[in-house]
Coordinates of C-alpha atoms in Angstrom, one line a residue:
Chain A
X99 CA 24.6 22.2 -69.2
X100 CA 23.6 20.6 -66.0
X101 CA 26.1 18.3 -65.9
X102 CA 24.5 15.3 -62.8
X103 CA 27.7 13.5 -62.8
X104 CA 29.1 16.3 -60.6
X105 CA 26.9 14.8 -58.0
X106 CA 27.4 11.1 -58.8
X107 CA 31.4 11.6 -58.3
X108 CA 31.3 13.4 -54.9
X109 CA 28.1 11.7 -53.7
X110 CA 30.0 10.1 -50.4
X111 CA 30.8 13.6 -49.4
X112 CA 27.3 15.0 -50.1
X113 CA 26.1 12.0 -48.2
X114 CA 28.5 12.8 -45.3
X115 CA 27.6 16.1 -45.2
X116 CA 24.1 14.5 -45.0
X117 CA 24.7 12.3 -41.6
X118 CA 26.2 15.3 -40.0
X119 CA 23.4 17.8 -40.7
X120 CA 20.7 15.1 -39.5
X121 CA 23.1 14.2 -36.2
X122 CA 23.3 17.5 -35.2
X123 CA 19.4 18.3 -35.8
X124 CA 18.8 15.8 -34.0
X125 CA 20.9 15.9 -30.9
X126 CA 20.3 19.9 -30.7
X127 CA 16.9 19.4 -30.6
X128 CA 16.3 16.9 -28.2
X129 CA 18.9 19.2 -26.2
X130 CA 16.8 22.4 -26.9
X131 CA 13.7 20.4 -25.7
X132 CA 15.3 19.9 -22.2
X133 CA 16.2 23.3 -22.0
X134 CA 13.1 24.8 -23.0
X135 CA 10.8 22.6 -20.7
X136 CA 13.5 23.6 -17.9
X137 CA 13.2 27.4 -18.9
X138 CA 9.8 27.2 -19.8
X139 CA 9.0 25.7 -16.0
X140 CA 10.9 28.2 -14.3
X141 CA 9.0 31.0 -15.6
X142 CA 5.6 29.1 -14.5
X143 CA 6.5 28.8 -10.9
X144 CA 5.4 32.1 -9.6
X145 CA 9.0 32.9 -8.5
X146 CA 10.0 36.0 -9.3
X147 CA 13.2 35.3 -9.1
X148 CA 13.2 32.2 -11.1
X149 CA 10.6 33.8 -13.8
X150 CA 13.5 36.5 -14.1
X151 CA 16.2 34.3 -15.0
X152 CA 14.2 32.5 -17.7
X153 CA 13.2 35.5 -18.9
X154 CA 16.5 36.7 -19.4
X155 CA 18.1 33.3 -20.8
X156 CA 15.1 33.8 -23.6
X157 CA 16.0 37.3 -24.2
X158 CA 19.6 37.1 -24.7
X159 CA 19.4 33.6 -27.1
X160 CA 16.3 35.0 -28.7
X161 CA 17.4 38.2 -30.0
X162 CA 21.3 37.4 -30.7
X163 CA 21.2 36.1 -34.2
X164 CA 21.8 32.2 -34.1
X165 CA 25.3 32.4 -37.0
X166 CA 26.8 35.1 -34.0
X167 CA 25.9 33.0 -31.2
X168 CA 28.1 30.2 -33.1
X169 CA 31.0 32.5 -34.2
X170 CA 31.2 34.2 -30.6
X171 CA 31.1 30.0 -28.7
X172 CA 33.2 28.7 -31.3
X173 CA 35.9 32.1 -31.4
X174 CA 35.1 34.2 -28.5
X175 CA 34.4 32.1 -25.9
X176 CA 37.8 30.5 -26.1
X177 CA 39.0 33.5 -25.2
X178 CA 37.6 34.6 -22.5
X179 CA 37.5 31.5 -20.4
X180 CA 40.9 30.2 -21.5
X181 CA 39.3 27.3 -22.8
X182 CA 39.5 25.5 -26.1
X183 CA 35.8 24.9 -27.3
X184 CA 35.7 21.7 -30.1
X185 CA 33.4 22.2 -33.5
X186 CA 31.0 19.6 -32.3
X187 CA 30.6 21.2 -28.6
X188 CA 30.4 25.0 -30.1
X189 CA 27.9 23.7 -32.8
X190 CA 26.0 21.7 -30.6
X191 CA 25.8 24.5 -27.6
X192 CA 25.2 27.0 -30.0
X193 CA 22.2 25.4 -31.7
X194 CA 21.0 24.2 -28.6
X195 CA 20.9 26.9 -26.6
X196 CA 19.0 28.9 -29.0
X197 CA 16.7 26.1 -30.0
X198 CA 15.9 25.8 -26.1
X199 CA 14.8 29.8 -25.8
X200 CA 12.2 29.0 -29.0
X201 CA 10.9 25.8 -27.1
X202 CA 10.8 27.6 -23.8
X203 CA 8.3 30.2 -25.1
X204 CA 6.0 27.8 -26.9
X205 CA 5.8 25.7 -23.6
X206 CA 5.2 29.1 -21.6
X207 CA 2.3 30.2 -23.9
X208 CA 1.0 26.6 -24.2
X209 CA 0.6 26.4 -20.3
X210 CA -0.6 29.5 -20.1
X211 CA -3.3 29.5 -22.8
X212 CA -4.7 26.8 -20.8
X213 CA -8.0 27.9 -19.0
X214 CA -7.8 29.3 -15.6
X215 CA -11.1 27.2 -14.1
X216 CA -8.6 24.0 -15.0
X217 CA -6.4 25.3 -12.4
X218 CA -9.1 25.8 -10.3
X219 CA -10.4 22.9 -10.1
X220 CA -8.0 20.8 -10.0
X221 CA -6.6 23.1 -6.9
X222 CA -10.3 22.5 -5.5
X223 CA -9.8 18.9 -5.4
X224 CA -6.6 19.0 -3.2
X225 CA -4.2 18.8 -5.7
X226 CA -0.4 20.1 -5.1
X227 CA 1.1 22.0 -7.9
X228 CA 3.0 19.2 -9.3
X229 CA -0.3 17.2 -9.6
X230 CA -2.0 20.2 -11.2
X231 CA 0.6 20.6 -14.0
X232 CA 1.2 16.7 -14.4
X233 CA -2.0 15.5 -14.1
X234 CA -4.5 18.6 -15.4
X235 CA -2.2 21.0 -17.2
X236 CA 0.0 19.9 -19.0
X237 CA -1.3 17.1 -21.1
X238 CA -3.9 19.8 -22.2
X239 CA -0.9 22.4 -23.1
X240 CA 1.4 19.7 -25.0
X241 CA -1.6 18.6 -27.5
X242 CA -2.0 22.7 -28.6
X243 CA 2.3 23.1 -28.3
X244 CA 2.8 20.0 -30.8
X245 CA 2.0 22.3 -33.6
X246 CA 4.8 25.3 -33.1
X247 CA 6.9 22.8 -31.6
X248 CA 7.0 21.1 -34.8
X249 CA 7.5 24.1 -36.8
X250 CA 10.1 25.3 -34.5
X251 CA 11.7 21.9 -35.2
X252 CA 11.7 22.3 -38.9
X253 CA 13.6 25.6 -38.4
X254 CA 16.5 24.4 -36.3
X255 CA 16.9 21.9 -39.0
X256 CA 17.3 24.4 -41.5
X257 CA 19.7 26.4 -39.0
X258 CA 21.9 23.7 -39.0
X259 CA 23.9 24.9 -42.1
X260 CA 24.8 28.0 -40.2
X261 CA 27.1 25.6 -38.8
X262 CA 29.2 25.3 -42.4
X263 CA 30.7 29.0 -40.8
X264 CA 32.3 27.2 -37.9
X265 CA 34.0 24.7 -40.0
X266 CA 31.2 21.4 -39.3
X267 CA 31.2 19.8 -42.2
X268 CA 27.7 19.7 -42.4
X269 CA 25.8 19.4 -45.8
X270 CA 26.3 22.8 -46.9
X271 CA 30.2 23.0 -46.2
X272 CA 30.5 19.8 -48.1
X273 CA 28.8 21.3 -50.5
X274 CA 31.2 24.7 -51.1
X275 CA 33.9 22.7 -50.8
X276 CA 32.6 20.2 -53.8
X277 CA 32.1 24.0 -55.1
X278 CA 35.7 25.0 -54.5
X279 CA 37.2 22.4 -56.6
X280 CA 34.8 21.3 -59.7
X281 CA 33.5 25.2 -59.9
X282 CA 30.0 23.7 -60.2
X283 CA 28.2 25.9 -57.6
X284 CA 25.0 25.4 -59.9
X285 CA 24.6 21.8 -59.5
X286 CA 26.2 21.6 -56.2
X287 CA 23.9 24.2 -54.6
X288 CA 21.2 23.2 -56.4
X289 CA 21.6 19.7 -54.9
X290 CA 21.6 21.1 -51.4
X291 CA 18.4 22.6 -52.0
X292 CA 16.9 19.4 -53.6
X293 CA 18.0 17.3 -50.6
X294 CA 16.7 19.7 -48.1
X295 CA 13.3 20.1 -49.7
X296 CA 13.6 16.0 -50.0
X297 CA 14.3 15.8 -45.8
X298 CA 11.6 18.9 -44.9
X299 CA 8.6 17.9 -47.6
X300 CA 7.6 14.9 -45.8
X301 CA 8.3 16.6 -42.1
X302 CA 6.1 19.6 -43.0
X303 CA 3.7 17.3 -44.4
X304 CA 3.6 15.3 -41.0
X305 CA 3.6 18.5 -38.4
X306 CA 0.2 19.7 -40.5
X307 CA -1.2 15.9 -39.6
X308 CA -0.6 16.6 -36.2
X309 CA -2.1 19.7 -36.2
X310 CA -5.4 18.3 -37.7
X311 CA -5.3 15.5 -35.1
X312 CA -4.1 18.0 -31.8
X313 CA -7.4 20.1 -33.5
X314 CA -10.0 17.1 -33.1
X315 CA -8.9 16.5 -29.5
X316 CA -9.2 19.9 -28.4
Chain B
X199 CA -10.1 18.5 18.3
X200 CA -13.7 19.2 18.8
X201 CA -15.8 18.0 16.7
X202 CA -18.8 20.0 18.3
X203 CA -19.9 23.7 17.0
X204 CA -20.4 24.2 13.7
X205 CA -19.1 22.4 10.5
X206 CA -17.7 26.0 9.0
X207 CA -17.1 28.7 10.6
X208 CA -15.9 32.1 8.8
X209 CA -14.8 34.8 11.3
X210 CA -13.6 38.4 10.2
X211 CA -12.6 36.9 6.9
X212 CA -11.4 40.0 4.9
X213 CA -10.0 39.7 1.2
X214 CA -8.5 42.6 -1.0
X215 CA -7.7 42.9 -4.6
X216 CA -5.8 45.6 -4.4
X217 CA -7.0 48.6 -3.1
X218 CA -10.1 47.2 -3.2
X219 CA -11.5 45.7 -0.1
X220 CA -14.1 43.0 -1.6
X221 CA -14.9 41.1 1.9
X222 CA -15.2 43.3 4.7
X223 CA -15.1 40.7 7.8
X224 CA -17.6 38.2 7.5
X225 CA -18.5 35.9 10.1
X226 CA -20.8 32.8 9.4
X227 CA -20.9 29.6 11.1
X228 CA -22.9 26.1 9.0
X229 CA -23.9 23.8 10.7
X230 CA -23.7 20.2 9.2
X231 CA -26.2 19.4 6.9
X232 CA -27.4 23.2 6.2
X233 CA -27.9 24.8 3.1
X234 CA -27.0 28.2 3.0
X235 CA -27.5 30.1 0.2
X236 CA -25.6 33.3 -0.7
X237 CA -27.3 36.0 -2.4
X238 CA -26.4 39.3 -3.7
X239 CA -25.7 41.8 -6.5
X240 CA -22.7 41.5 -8.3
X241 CA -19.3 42.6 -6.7
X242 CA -21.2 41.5 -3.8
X243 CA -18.5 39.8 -2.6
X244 CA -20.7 36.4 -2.5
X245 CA -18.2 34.4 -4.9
X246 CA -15.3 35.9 -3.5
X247 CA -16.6 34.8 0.1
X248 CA -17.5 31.5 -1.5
X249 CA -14.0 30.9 -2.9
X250 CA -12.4 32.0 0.1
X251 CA -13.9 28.5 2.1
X252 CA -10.8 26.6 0.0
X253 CA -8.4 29.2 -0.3
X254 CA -8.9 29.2 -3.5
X255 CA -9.0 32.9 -3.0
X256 CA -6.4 33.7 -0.2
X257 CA -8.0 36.2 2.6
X258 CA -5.6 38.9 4.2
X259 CA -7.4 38.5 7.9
X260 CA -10.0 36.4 9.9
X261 CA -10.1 32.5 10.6
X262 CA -11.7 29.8 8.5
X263 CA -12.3 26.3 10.4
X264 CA -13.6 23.2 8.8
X265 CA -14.7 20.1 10.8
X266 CA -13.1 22.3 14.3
X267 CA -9.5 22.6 12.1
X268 CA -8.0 25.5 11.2
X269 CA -7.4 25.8 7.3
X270 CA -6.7 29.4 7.6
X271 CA -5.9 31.4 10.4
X272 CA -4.8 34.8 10.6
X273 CA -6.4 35.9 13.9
X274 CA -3.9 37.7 16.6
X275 CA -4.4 34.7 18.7
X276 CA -2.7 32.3 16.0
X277 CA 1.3 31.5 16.8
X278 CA 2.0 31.3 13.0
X279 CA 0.1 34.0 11.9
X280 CA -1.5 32.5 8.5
X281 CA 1.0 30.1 7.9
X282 CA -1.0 26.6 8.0
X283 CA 1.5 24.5 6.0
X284 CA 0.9 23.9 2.2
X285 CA 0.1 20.0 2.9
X286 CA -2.5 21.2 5.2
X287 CA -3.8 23.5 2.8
X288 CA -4.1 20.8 0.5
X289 CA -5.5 17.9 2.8
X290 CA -8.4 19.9 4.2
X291 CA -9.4 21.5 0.9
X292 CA -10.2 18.2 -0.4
X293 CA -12.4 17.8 2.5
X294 CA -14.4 20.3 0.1
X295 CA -16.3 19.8 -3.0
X296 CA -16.6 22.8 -5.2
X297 CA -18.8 23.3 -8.2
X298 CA -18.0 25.9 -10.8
X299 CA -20.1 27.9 -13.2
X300 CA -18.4 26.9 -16.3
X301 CA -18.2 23.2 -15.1
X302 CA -14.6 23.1 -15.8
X303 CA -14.3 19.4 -16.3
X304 CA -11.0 18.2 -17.6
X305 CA -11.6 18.0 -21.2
X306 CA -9.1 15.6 -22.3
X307 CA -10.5 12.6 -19.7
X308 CA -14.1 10.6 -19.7
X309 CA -16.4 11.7 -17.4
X310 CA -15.7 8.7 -15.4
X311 CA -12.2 9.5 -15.4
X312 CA -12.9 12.8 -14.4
X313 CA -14.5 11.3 -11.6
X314 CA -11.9 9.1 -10.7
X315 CA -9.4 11.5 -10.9
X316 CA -9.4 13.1 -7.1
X317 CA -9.4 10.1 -5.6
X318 CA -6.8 8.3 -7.1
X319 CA -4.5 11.2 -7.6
X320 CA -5.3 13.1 -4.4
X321 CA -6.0 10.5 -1.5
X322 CA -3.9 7.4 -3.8
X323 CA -7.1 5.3 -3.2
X324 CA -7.9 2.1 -5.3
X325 CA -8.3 2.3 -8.9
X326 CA -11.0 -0.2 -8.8
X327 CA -13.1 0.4 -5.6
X328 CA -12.7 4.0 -7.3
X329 CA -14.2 3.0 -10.5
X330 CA -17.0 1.1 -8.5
X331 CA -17.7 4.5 -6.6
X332 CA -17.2 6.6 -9.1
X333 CA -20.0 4.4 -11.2
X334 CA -22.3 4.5 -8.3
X335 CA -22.4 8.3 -8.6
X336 CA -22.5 8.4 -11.9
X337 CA -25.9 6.6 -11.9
X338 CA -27.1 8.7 -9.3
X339 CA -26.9 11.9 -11.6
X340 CA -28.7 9.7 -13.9
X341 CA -25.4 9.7 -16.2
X342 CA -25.0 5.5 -15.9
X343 CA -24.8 5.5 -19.9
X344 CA -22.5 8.8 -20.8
X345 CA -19.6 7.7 -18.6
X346 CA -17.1 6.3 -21.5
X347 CA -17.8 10.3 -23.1
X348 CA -15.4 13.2 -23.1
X349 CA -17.0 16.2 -21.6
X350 CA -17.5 18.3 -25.1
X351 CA -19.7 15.2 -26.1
X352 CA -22.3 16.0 -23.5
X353 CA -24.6 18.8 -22.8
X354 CA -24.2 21.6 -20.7
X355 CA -26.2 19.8 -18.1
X356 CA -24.5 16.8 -18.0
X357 CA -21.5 18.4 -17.7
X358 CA -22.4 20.0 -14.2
X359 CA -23.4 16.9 -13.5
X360 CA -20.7 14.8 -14.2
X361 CA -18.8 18.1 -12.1
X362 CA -21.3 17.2 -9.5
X363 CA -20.0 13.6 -9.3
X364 CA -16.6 14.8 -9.6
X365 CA -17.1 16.7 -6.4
X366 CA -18.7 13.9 -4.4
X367 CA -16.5 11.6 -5.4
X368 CA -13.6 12.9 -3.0
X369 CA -16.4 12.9 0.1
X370 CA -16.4 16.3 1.2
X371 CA -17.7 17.7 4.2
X372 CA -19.1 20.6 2.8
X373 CA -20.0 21.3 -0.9
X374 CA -19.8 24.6 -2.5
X375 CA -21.6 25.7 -5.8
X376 CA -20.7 28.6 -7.6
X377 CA -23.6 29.7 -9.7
X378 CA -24.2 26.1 -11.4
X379 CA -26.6 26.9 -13.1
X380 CA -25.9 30.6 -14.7
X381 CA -24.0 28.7 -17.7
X382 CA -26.6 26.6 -18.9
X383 CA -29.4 26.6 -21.6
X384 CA -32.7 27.2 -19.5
X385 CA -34.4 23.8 -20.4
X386 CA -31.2 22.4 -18.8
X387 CA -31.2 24.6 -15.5
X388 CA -33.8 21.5 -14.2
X389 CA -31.3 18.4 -13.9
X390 CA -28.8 20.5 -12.4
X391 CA -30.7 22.0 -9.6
X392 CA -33.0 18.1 -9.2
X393 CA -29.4 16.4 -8.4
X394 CA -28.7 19.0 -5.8
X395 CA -32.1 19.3 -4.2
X396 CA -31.2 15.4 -4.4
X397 CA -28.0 15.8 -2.7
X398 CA -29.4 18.2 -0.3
X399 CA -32.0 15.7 0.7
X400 CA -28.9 12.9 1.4
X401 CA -28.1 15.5 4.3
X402 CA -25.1 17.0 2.4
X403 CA -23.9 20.4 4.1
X404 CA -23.9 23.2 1.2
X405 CA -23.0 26.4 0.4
X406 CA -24.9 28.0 -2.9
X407 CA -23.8 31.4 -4.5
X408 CA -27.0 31.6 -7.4
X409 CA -28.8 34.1 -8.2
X410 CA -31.9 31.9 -8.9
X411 CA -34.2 32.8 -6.2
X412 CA -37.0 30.8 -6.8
X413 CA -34.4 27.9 -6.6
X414 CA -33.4 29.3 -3.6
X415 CA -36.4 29.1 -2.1
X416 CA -36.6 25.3 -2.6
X417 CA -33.5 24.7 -1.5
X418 CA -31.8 26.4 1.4
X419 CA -32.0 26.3 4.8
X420 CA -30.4 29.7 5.4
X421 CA -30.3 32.9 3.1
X422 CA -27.5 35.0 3.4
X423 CA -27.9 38.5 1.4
X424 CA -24.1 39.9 0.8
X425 CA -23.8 43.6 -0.3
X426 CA -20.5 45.3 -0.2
X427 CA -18.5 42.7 1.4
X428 CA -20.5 42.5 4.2
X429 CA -23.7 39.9 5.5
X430 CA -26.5 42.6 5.3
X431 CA -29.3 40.1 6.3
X432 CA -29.2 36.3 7.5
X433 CA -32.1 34.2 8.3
X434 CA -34.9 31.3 6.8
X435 CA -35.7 31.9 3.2
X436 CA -39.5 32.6 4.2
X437 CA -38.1 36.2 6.1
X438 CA -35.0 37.3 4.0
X439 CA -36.5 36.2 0.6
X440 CA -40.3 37.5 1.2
X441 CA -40.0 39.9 4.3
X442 CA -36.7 41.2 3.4
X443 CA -36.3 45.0 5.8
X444 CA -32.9 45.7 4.4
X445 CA -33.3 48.6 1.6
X446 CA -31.2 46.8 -1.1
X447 CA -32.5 43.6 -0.4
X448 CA -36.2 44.8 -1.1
X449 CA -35.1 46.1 -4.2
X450 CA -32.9 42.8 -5.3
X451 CA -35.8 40.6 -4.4
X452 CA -38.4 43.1 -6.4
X453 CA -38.0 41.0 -9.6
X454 CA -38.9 37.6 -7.7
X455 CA -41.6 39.0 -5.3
X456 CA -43.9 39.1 -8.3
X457 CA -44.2 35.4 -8.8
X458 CA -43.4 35.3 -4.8
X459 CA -46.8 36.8 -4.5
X460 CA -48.5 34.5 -6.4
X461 CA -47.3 31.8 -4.6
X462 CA -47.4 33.0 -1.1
X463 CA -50.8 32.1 -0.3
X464 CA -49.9 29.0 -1.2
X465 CA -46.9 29.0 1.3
X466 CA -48.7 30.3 3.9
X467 CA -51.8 28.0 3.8
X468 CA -49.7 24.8 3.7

């Protein structure tokens, strides 16, 4: 019924599929990070108009849904600017972007969950704003933001496959187009699952570590 | 620059949050080495006034001088208005030590880090004549053993103390306490209030929002009675704290004139 060797014969594309998926998780990611420590920051300054603009960046990527932020880079974009956008720089734009908007919120509330006496004080001892938030504020902040930004992490791995729609050939577009020629969705799909669950286990495992540590030093 | 007059000097300092006015003008020179004390209801104003010495609340008139410089000037007479320049800002509020009622150490350094930290981050001084110093003061709050701890593995009272230390450690001219005491576990009120009779004793110019008036007593020079946003009475702790003529203050100072009584024949005689 389940017939494994399915997998065994198409494994190298499976594996492929696998590479991309992890590259782009990656890459987007560490991406998103930089953006969302740059948006986050902006909203912190006590500009109003910098606060705005972050705001608005946050909005617009939090509330478009992530597949028709990739579909409008990847098909509308082109369009507009007269520009022809790659795969890899709509995929990785697309994921990024949004990634960043998630990030910049967990770094806003992370900052500002922090006590105000911190501020304070550290203000009191003659300390410029860059020295507070290096020194004082921040290390406090990232030790509660390790949690979500973990979590938030695990997501955009997951969000990856929405990629497949775009024509990466991530793990899940190798995977329907293994489908489209054995018609073994059943084992093919299944396999995609398996993997996944294999990759995200052992990551979910480690960001509730962290958590448990990031607890005991707070 | 002069380095005559008075240490601090406060004149027509008014603040607003809002629409509401909390510091009326307030005017009030210290001289070096005095302990003032500020006393008053809550909303007084006596906080505000006291966080107002760093800027670490910003007032919308008057003049603030520390050591004969201007950290905050807003008077007609002043070219820029209020702006002294951010660096400014920053340099002379180090020259002040401030105390605050919830401690507010930094929880994820030692308390001998904690100590270090102005220094080294603020005036880039030696890490190791630092540690030295900060060591020194350390022992002086009777702490010599604790300073390897994070601040949630100490007591309330250390804490302060170690926030004490903290202040010092950046040699202020002036020190201010914001109720240091009003946090803590009464057996622990004690240790707190020895080190700063202590520091007051080393000649160290203070100024004391509490509302413990018995420690008041002990300690200060000068009581200062705030009601309203404005200095309602002024003077030793003998006449504002036992012959108080203000109608507010003779009800405020009710509570502690009856162990006041007891004791003032003791005061009087010696």
């Amino acid at each position: 019924m389940f017939d494994i060797s399915v997998i065994q014969q198409n494994w190298p594309l499976f594996w492929n599929g696998l590479l991309v998926t992890l590259f782009y998780s990656v890459i987007s990611i560490a991406a998103g990070l930089v953006i969302g420590l740059f948006i986050g920051l902006i909203q912190l300054t006590g500009s109003r108009a910098l606060s705005l603009v972050g705001r608005v960046y946050v909005e617009i990527f939090r509330n478009i849904p992530l597949l028709v932020i990739l579909l409008w880079i990847y098909y509308a974009f082109p369009i507009f600017a007269g520009l022809a956008v790659t795969k890899f720089w709509a995929g990785f734009a697309g994921l990024s972007l949004y990634a960043g908007a998630f990030y910049a919120e967990i770094l806003r509330a992370g900052v500002q969950s922090i006590d105000k006496g911190q501020s304070d004080a550290s203000t009191a001892l003659g300390m410029t704003y860059g020295q507070r938030m290096r020194r004082v504020i921040l290390p406090q902040a990232f030790r509660r933001m390790i949690p979500p930004l973990a979590g938030q992490s695990i997501i955009q791995i997951k969000n990856t496959t929405l990629m497949s729609m775009i024509t990466v050939p991530d793990l899940l577009y190798q995977a329907s187009y293994v489908s489209s020629f054995t018609y073994r969705p059943m084992e093919v799909y299944t396999m995609v699952g398996v993997m996944f669950l294999a990759l995200l286990v052992p990551l979910t495992f480690l960001s509730r570590k962290l958590e448990t540590i990031s607890e005991r030093v707070k | 620059m002069s380095k005559s007059g008075p240490l601090l000097k406060i004149e027509g300092v008014r603040l607003k949050f809002g629409l509401r006015e909390v510091l009326k003008g307030v005017d009030l020179s210290v001289e070096a080495g005095e302990v003032v004390v500020l006393i008053g209801a809550s909303g007084s104003g006596k906080t505000s006034l006291l966080r107002c010495i760093n800027l670490l609340n910003m007032p919308n008139a008057g003049r603030i001088t520390i050591g004969g410089e201007a950290i905050y000037d807003a008077s007609p007479a002043a070219r820029d208005g209020n702006a002294v320049p951010a660096r400014t800002v920053n340099r002379i509020r180090s020259q002040t030590g401030m105390v605050f009622q919830q401690f507010n150490l930094f929880p994820h350094m030692t308390a001998l880090e904690n100590v270090m930290e102005g220094p080294v981050t603020v005036k880039k001084a030696n890490v190791e004549t630092t540690r030295k110093e900060a060591l020194d003061l350390l022992a002086q709050m009777g702490l010599q053993d604790h300073g390897g701890k994070y601040p949630r593995q100490l007591s309330g009272g250390q804490q302060q103390r170690v926030a004490i230390a903290r202040a010092c450690a950046m040699h202020p001219q002036v020190m201010l306490f914001d109720e240091p005491t009003s946090a803590l576990d009464p057996e622990l009120v004690g240790e707190v209030m020895k080190a700063m009779v202590d520091l007051a004793r080393s000649g160290m110019t203070m100024v004391i929002v509490t509302h413990e008036l018995g420690f008041a007593f002990e300690i200060a020079d000068r009581v200062i009675f705030l009601d309203h946003g404005t200095i309602a009475e002024d003077g030793p702790p003998k006449d504002v704290l036992l012959r108080p003529t203000h109608p507010r203050l003779k009800s405020f100072v009710g509570r502690f004139h009856e162990t006041a009584d007891l004791l003032r024949p003791f005061l009087e005689g010696g």
